[in-house]
C-alpha cells in the first residue's frame, strides 16, 4: 500500500507519537506538580500536625465551666498522639470557635493561640450574654474537638435595672387597654434575671393626668415571673401623650421610664396600619 517508502513512513510516525507522548507526559507532570503545590496553609498545618510530630488529635485538657456574665475563664487544648500523650514538640496554631448566643468580649466568635510544648492556653475569655455554649478547637479542616457545654448566667451581684421591653404599638385608645406592657429586671449586661422574684410598680410619669382610668389601680403593681412583670390592664381615660415609669420593690434595682405613648379618643390607624418601632427592647 505504501510502496518502498513504508519503512520511512513508519519511522516518522513512531517519532511523532513518541514526541506527542513525551509532551503529554511532561504536561501531566507539570499539572500534577502545580496541583500538589496548591495547598492551603491550613492543610499544610494539618499535615505537619499529622506526620511531622506524630500527633493525631486535639483534647480539651481544661474544660470550660459554668459562670456568670462578665466574668473571665480559661481553657487549654492539648495536641496528642494516638496513645494520648501530649506531643511537646508541636507548636501548631489552635483556633477556638464559640458556639452559642453571644460573642467573646471584643465582639468576636473566634480566638487563636499557638501551642507551647503541645498545649494551647486561652486565658481571660469573657462572655456578657447569658445562655448555653460550647467551644470548638481546631487545626485545619480535619482536626477538631468540641468542649463540654457550659452555662453563663446573669450577673446578679452587680447593678440591676428595669427595662421596658418590646410592645407592638405605641398608640392606644381612651378607655381601652393597651397591648401588654412588659417590664424586665436585667443585669448590667442586659440579661433578664429570670430568678428575680420582686414586684414592679407602674405609674404615669408624664401626661395630661396623673392616674390611670378608675378601673385600674394607680399605681399599678405586678410580680415578676421569670424576671418579667406583665401589665395587661393599662387604661387611660384622657387623650394625650404619656410616658410611664416603673420602679422595683428592691431599692438596688434602677427604675425606668418608657418612650412616649399617644392615646386617642377614637381608634385611629397611625402610620396607615403599620406597626411602629417604639424603641422598646426585644426580650424574646
mmCIF file of C-alpha atoms in Angstrom:
data_model
loop_
_atom_site.group_PDB
_atom_site.id
_atom_site.type_symbol
_atom_site.label_atom_id
_atom_site.label_comp_id
_atom_site.label_asym_id
_atom_site.label_seq_id
_atom_site.Cartn_x
_atom_site.Cartn_y
_atom_site.Cartn_z
ATOM 1 C CA UNK A 1 0.000 0.000 0.000
ATOM 2 C CA UNK A 2 2.838 2.418 0.882
ATOM 3 C CA UNK A 3 5.340 1.127 -1.688
ATOM 4 C CA UNK A 4 9.060 1.367 -0.947
ATOM 5 C CA UNK A 5 8.635 4.268 1.483
ATOM 6 C CA UNK A 6 6.655 2.410 4.091
ATOM 7 C CA UNK A 7 9.643 1.922 6.387
ATOM 8 C CA UNK A 8 10.456 5.643 6.398
ATOM 9 C CA UNK A 9 6.768 6.497 6.932
ATOM 10 C CA UNK A 10 6.593 4.110 9.888
ATOM 11 C CA UNK A 11 9.740 5.590 11.415
ATOM 12 C CA UNK A 12 8.359 9.127 11.136
ATOM 13 C CA UNK A 13 5.066 8.017 12.719
ATOM 14 C CA UNK A 14 6.906 6.451 15.666
ATOM 15 C CA UNK A 15 8.963 9.614 16.178
ATOM 16 C CA UNK A 16 5.819 11.810 16.083
ATOM 17 C CA UNK A 17 3.954 9.585 18.522
ATOM 18 C CA UNK A 18 6.925 9.407 20.865
ATOM 19 C CA UNK A 19 7.219 13.185 20.835
ATOM 20 C CA UNK A 20 3.493 13.590 21.493
ATOM 21 C CA UNK A 21 3.639 11.099 24.356
ATOM 22 C CA UNK A 22 6.624 12.840 25.909
ATOM 23 C CA UNK A 23 4.878 16.208 25.653
ATOM 24 C CA UNK A 24 1.729 14.807 27.226
ATOM 25 C CA UNK A 25 3.776 13.208 29.989
ATOM 26 C CA UNK A 26 5.627 16.448 30.648
ATOM 27 C CA UNK A 27 2.345 18.381 30.732
ATOM 28 C CA UNK A 28 0.854 15.811 33.102
ATOM 29 C CA UNK A 29 3.860 16.051 35.398
ATOM 30 C CA UNK A 30 3.652 19.847 35.372
ATOM 31 C CA UNK A 31 -0.084 19.780 36.156
ATOM 32 C CA UNK A 32 0.441 17.278 38.955
ATOM 33 C CA UNK A 33 3.230 19.377 40.415
ATOM 34 C CA UNK A 34 1.111 22.536 40.236
ATOM 35 C CA UNK A 35 -1.828 20.749 41.832
ATOM 36 C CA UNK A 36 0.368 19.465 44.622
ATOM 37 C CA UNK A 37 1.634 22.976 45.275
ATOM 38 C CA UNK A 38 -1.843 24.466 45.536
ATOM 39 C CA UNK A 39 -2.298 23.525 49.174
ATOM 40 C CA UNK A 40 -3.748 25.934 51.714
ATOM 41 C CA UNK A 41 -1.856 26.973 54.809
ATOM 42 C CA UNK A 42 -4.422 25.150 56.947
ATOM 43 C CA UNK A 43 -3.908 21.891 55.026
ATOM 44 C CA UNK A 44 -0.150 22.227 55.348
ATOM 45 C CA UNK A 45 -0.518 22.790 59.074
ATOM 46 C CA UNK A 46 -2.748 19.741 59.318
ATOM 47 C CA UNK A 47 -0.087 17.654 57.549
ATOM 48 C CA UNK A 48 2.529 18.898 59.979
ATOM 49 C CA UNK A 49 0.231 18.009 62.871
ATOM 50 C CA UNK A 50 -0.258 14.532 61.466
ATOM 51 C CA UNK A 51 3.163 13.499 60.250
ATOM 52 C CA UNK A 52 5.988 15.689 61.475
ATOM 53 C CA UNK A 53 5.029 15.402 65.135
ATOM 54 C CA UNK A 54 3.104 12.085 65.195
ATOM 55 C CA UNK A 55 0.080 13.994 66.534
ATOM 56 C CA UNK A 56 -3.364 12.637 65.736
ATOM 57 C CA UNK A 57 -5.964 14.639 67.667
ATOM 58 C CA UNK A 58 -6.844 17.569 69.945
ATOM 59 C CA UNK A 59 -8.131 17.324 73.515
ATOM 60 C CA UNK A 60 -9.651 19.893 75.889
ATOM 61 C CA UNK A 61 -7.419 19.255 78.914
ATOM 62 C CA UNK A 62 -9.104 22.096 80.844
ATOM 63 C CA UNK A 63 -12.807 22.312 80.046
ATOM 64 C CA UNK A 64 -14.919 25.486 80.314
ATOM 65 C CA UNK A 65 -17.073 25.699 83.431
ATOM 66 C CA UNK A 66 -20.343 27.418 84.281
ATOM 67 C CA UNK A 67 -20.000 31.091 85.135
ATOM 68 C CA UNK A 68 -21.679 34.487 85.207
ATOM 69 C CA UNK A 69 -21.838 37.231 82.619
ATOM 70 C CA UNK A 70 -18.778 39.448 82.603
ATOM 71 C CA UNK A 71 -16.518 37.026 84.485
ATOM 72 C CA UNK A 72 -13.471 35.508 82.765
ATOM 73 C CA UNK A 73 -12.488 31.870 82.385
ATOM 74 C CA UNK A 74 -9.710 29.851 80.755
ATOM 75 C CA UNK A 75 -9.423 26.635 78.746
ATOM 76 C CA UNK A 76 -6.467 24.606 77.483
ATOM 77 C CA UNK A 77 -6.243 22.427 74.391
ATOM 78 C CA UNK A 78 -3.540 19.752 74.002
ATOM 79 C CA UNK A 79 -2.128 18.195 70.847
ATOM 80 C CA UNK A 80 -1.851 14.460 71.461
ATOM 81 C CA UNK A 81 -0.650 11.349 69.683
ATOM 82 C CA UNK A 82 -2.580 8.113 69.188
ATOM 83 C CA UNK A 83 -1.605 6.924 72.672
ATOM 84 C CA UNK A 84 -2.967 10.039 74.379
ATOM 85 C CA UNK A 85 0.431 11.594 75.062
ATOM 86 C CA UNK A 86 0.948 15.331 74.641
ATOM 87 C CA UNK A 87 3.245 15.999 71.667
ATOM 88 C CA UNK A 88 5.546 18.506 73.359
ATOM 89 C CA UNK A 89 7.346 19.389 70.113
ATOM 90 C CA UNK A 90 4.137 20.642 68.492
ATOM 91 C CA UNK A 91 3.641 24.388 68.106
ATOM 92 C CA UNK A 92 0.547 24.482 65.878
ATOM 93 C CA UNK A 93 -1.845 27.428 65.988
ATOM 94 C CA UNK A 94 -5.151 26.322 67.547
ATOM 95 C CA UNK A 95 -8.365 28.062 66.549
ATOM 96 C CA UNK A 96 -11.122 28.325 69.176
ATOM 97 C CA UNK A 97 -14.677 28.957 67.980
ATOM 98 C CA UNK A 98 -17.579 29.953 70.232
ATOM 99 C CA UNK A 99 -20.957 28.291 69.650
ATOM 100 C CA UNK A 100 -23.888 29.923 71.442
ATOM 101 C CA UNK A 101 -25.992 33.087 71.690
ATOM 102 C CA UNK A 102 -23.227 35.580 72.421
ATOM 103 C CA UNK A 103 -19.715 36.672 71.476
ATOM 104 C CA UNK A 104 -16.405 36.920 73.224
ATOM 105 C CA UNK A 105 -15.619 40.308 74.732
ATOM 106 C CA UNK A 106 -14.281 42.305 71.790
ATOM 107 C CA UNK A 107 -17.207 41.259 69.591
ATOM 108 C CA UNK A 108 -15.807 38.089 68.041
ATOM 109 C CA UNK A 109 -16.662 34.394 67.769
ATOM 110 C CA UNK A 110 -13.097 33.060 67.394
ATOM 111 C CA UNK A 111 -9.752 33.207 69.187
ATOM 112 C CA UNK A 112 -6.365 31.726 68.275
ATOM 113 C CA UNK A 113 -3.378 30.643 70.348
ATOM 114 C CA UNK A 114 -0.140 28.869 69.499
ATOM 115 C CA UNK A 115 0.617 25.607 71.252
ATOM 116 C CA UNK A 116 3.591 25.772 73.615
ATOM 117 C CA UNK A 117 5.071 22.352 74.350
ATOM 118 C CA UNK A 118 1.981 20.903 72.716
ATOM 119 C CA UNK A 119 -0.559 22.865 74.793
ATOM 120 C CA UNK A 120 -2.528 25.979 73.741
ATOM 121 C CA UNK A 121 -3.862 28.130 76.577
ATOM 122 C CA UNK A 122 -6.771 30.532 76.155
ATOM 123 C CA UNK A 123 -6.877 32.944 79.085
ATOM 124 C CA UNK A 124 -9.334 35.686 80.066
ATOM 125 C CA UNK A 125 -12.234 34.521 77.905
ATOM 126 C CA UNK A 126 -15.273 36.657 78.758
ATOM 127 C CA UNK A 127 -18.943 36.371 77.751
ATOM 128 C CA UNK A 128 -21.537 39.043 78.516
ATOM 129 C CA UNK A 129 -24.650 37.332 77.162
ATOM 130 C CA UNK A 130 -26.323 34.660 79.271
ATOM 131 C CA UNK A 131 -27.016 31.295 77.653
ATOM 132 C CA UNK A 132 -25.661 27.810 76.942
ATOM 133 C CA UNK A 133 -22.415 27.490 74.997
ATOM 134 C CA UNK A 134 -19.811 25.060 73.669
ATOM 135 C CA UNK A 135 -16.333 25.690 72.298
ATOM 136 C CA UNK A 136 -14.771 24.046 69.246
ATOM 137 C CA UNK A 137 -10.979 23.807 68.900
ATOM 138 C CA UNK A 138 -9.460 23.026 65.511
ATOM 139 C CA UNK A 139 -6.313 22.852 63.406
ATOM 140 C CA UNK A 140 -7.012 22.966 59.691
ATOM 141 C CA UNK A 141 -10.178 21.373 58.394
ATOM 142 C CA UNK A 142 -9.891 17.828 59.710
ATOM 143 C CA UNK A 143 -8.798 18.060 63.306
ATOM 144 C CA UNK A 144 -11.379 19.484 65.666
ATOM 145 C CA UNK A 145 -12.845 18.760 69.067
ATOM 146 C CA UNK A 146 -15.896 20.130 70.885
ATOM 147 C CA UNK A 147 -15.856 21.018 74.571
ATOM 148 C CA UNK A 148 -18.407 20.159 77.212
ATOM 149 C CA UNK A 149 -21.366 22.540 77.233
ATOM 150 C CA UNK A 150 -21.404 25.273 79.846
ATOM 151 C CA UNK A 151 -23.878 27.896 81.051
ATOM 152 C CA UNK A 152 -23.355 31.622 81.518
ATOM 153 C CA UNK A 153 -25.900 33.064 83.963
ATOM 154 C CA UNK A 154 -26.937 36.697 84.510
ATOM 155 C CA UNK A 155 -24.695 38.632 86.851
ATOM 156 C CA UNK A 156 -26.761 39.302 89.983
ATOM 157 C CA UNK A 157 -24.184 40.749 92.371
ATOM 158 C CA UNK A 158 -23.684 43.968 90.403
ATOM 159 C CA UNK A 159 -26.039 46.713 89.306
ATOM 160 C CA UNK A 160 -29.536 45.809 88.095
ATOM 161 C CA UNK A 161 -32.113 47.767 86.169
ATOM 162 C CA UNK A 162 -35.689 47.783 84.939
ATOM 163 C CA UNK A 163 -36.259 47.923 81.199
ATOM 164 C CA UNK A 164 -39.483 48.357 79.237
ATOM 165 C CA UNK A 165 -39.353 45.521 76.743
ATOM 166 C CA UNK A 166 -40.934 45.341 73.314
ATOM 167 C CA UNK A 167 -44.552 46.143 72.638
ATOM 168 C CA UNK A 168 -46.387 46.046 69.296
ATOM 169 C CA UNK A 169 -47.631 49.635 69.249
ATOM 170 C CA UNK A 170 -47.029 52.955 70.973
ATOM 171 C CA UNK A 171 -50.627 54.048 70.404
ATOM 172 C CA UNK A 172 -53.847 53.422 72.298
ATOM 173 C CA UNK A 173 -57.462 54.491 72.617
ATOM 174 C CA UNK A 174 -59.230 56.137 75.525
ATOM 175 C CA UNK A 175 -60.808 53.586 77.902
ATOM 176 C CA UNK A 176 -59.288 50.647 76.022
ATOM 177 C CA UNK A 177 -56.462 48.511 77.465
ATOM 178 C CA UNK A 178 -53.065 48.918 75.865
ATOM 179 C CA UNK A 179 -51.335 45.905 74.486
ATOM 180 C CA UNK A 180 -49.484 44.219 77.343
ATOM 181 C CA UNK A 181 -46.795 46.392 78.889
ATOM 182 C CA UNK A 182 -43.780 44.292 79.928
ATOM 183 C CA UNK A 183 -41.035 45.400 82.304
ATOM 184 C CA UNK A 184 -37.957 43.208 82.776
ATOM 185 C CA UNK A 185 -35.383 43.076 85.545
ATOM 186 C CA UNK A 186 -31.956 42.955 83.881
ATOM 187 C CA UNK A 187 -28.331 42.799 84.925
ATOM 188 C CA UNK A 188 -25.792 45.386 83.819
ATOM 189 C CA UNK A 189 -25.188 43.447 80.586
ATOM 190 C CA UNK A 190 -28.838 43.411 79.513
ATOM 191 C CA UNK A 191 -29.609 39.817 80.549
ATOM 192 C CA UNK A 192 -33.060 39.206 82.025
ATOM 193 C CA UNK A 193 -32.659 37.862 85.567
ATOM 194 C CA UNK A 194 -35.172 35.015 85.402
ATOM 195 C CA UNK A 195 -34.657 34.119 89.055
ATOM 196 C CA UNK A 196 -35.888 37.546 90.187
ATOM 197 C CA UNK A 197 -38.970 37.428 92.436
ATOM 198 C CA UNK A 198 -39.536 41.116 93.063
ATOM 199 C CA UNK A 199 -42.595 43.218 92.220
ATOM 200 C CA UNK A 200 -42.715 46.145 89.806
ATOM 201 C CA UNK A 201 -44.909 49.213 90.192
ATOM 202 C CA UNK A 202 -46.143 51.096 87.117
ATOM 203 C CA UNK A 203 -47.301 54.711 87.258
ATOM 204 C CA UNK A 204 -47.807 57.682 84.954
ATOM 205 C CA UNK A 205 -44.596 59.658 84.657
ATOM 206 C CA UNK A 206 -45.932 62.444 82.418
ATOM 207 C CA UNK A 207 -49.183 63.268 80.630
ATOM 208 C CA UNK A 208 -52.460 65.148 80.949
ATOM 209 C CA UNK A 209 -53.482 63.098 84.004
ATOM 210 C CA UNK A 210 -51.559 61.573 86.903
ATOM 211 C CA UNK A 211 -53.565 58.376 87.276
ATOM 212 C CA UNK A 212 -54.904 55.576 85.127
ATOM 213 C CA UNK A 213 -58.619 55.071 84.449
ATOM 214 C CA UNK A 214 -60.739 54.496 87.552
ATOM 215 C CA UNK A 215 -60.892 50.746 86.904
ATOM 216 C CA UNK A 216 -57.101 50.477 87.160
ATOM 217 C CA UNK A 217 -55.152 50.855 90.405
ATOM 218 C CA UNK A 218 -52.782 53.814 90.421
ATOM 219 C CA UNK A 219 -50.036 52.968 90.912
ATOM 220 C CA UNK A 220 -50.340 49.534 89.300
ATOM 221 C CA UNK A 221 -48.198 46.693 90.752
ATOM 222 C CA UNK A 222 -47.418 43.215 89.391
ATOM 223 C CA UNK A 223 -44.998 40.493 90.491
ATOM 224 C CA UNK A 224 -42.267 39.321 88.160
ATOM 225 C CA UNK A 225 -42.434 35.873 86.580
ATOM 226 C CA UNK A 226 -39.156 34.676 85.067
ATOM 227 C CA UNK A 227 -37.852 38.181 85.551
ATOM 228 C CA UNK A 228 -40.689 39.995 83.750
ATOM 229 C CA UNK A 229 -43.675 41.888 85.169
ATOM 230 C CA UNK A 230 -46.622 41.927 82.756
ATOM 231 C CA UNK A 231 -49.275 44.652 82.910
ATOM 232 C CA UNK A 232 -52.368 43.599 80.952
ATOM 233 C CA UNK A 233 -54.807 46.308 82.032
ATOM 234 C CA UNK A 234 -53.163 49.675 81.409
ATOM 235 C CA UNK A 235 -56.078 52.032 80.567
ATOM 236 C CA UNK A 236 -56.164 55.821 80.153
ATOM 237 C CA UNK A 237 -59.423 57.797 80.352
ATOM 238 C CA UNK A 238 -57.997 61.010 78.884
ATOM 239 C CA UNK A 239 -56.497 61.525 75.425
ATOM 240 C CA UNK A 240 -52.958 62.829 75.149
ATOM 241 C CA UNK A 241 -49.305 61.829 75.149
ATOM 242 C CA UNK A 242 -47.942 59.931 78.146
ATOM 243 C CA UNK A 243 -44.818 58.289 79.483
ATOM 244 C CA UNK A 244 -44.800 55.575 82.123
ATOM 245 C CA UNK A 245 -42.371 54.978 84.965
ATOM 246 C CA UNK A 246 -41.537 51.618 86.533
ATOM 247 C CA UNK A 247 -39.929 51.042 89.921
ATOM 248 C CA UNK A 248 -38.876 47.843 91.649
ATOM 249 C CA UNK A 249 -39.624 46.706 95.176
ATOM 250 C CA UNK A 250 -35.863 46.387 95.657
ATOM 251 C CA UNK A 251 -34.058 49.684 96.094
ATOM 252 C CA UNK A 252 -30.974 48.213 94.409
ATOM 253 C CA UNK A 253 -32.765 47.990 91.037
ATOM 254 C CA UNK A 254 -32.769 51.162 88.938
ATOM 255 C CA UNK A 255 -36.137 52.476 87.758
ATOM 256 C CA UNK A 256 -37.094 53.063 84.123
ATOM 257 C CA UNK A 257 -39.147 55.492 82.031
ATOM 258 C CA UNK A 258 -40.942 54.413 78.866
ATOM 259 C CA UNK A 259 -40.987 56.082 75.475
ATOM 260 C CA UNK A 260 -43.994 58.232 74.605
ATOM 261 C CA UNK A 261 -47.443 56.672 74.223
ATOM 262 C CA UNK A 262 -50.190 58.517 72.329
ATOM 263 C CA UNK A 263 -53.785 57.950 73.453
ATOM 264 C CA UNK A 264 -56.583 58.982 71.032
ATOM 265 C CA UNK A 265 -60.269 59.497 71.677
ATOM 266 C CA UNK A 266 -61.082 57.011 68.914
ATOM 267 C CA UNK A 267 -59.134 54.109 67.442
ATOM 268 C CA UNK A 268 -57.016 55.683 64.709
ATOM 269 C CA UNK A 269 -54.693 53.920 62.292
ATOM 270 C CA UNK A 270 -51.407 55.718 62.778
ATOM 271 C CA UNK A 271 -48.873 55.109 60.051
ATOM 272 C CA UNK A 272 -51.581 53.521 57.795
ATOM 273 C CA UNK A 273 -51.936 50.471 59.949
ATOM 274 C CA UNK A 274 -48.249 49.575 60.069
ATOM 275 C CA UNK A 275 -46.510 48.618 63.290
ATOM 276 C CA UNK A 276 -44.284 51.268 64.798
ATOM 277 C CA UNK A 277 -40.862 50.745 66.314
ATOM 278 C CA UNK A 278 -41.348 52.343 69.713
ATOM 279 C CA UNK A 279 -37.797 51.825 70.901
ATOM 280 C CA UNK A 280 -38.785 49.214 73.482
ATOM 281 C CA UNK A 281 -36.215 46.445 73.754
ATOM 282 C CA UNK A 282 -36.888 42.977 72.367
ATOM 283 C CA UNK A 283 -36.977 40.326 75.079
ATOM 284 C CA UNK A 284 -37.866 37.163 73.185
#
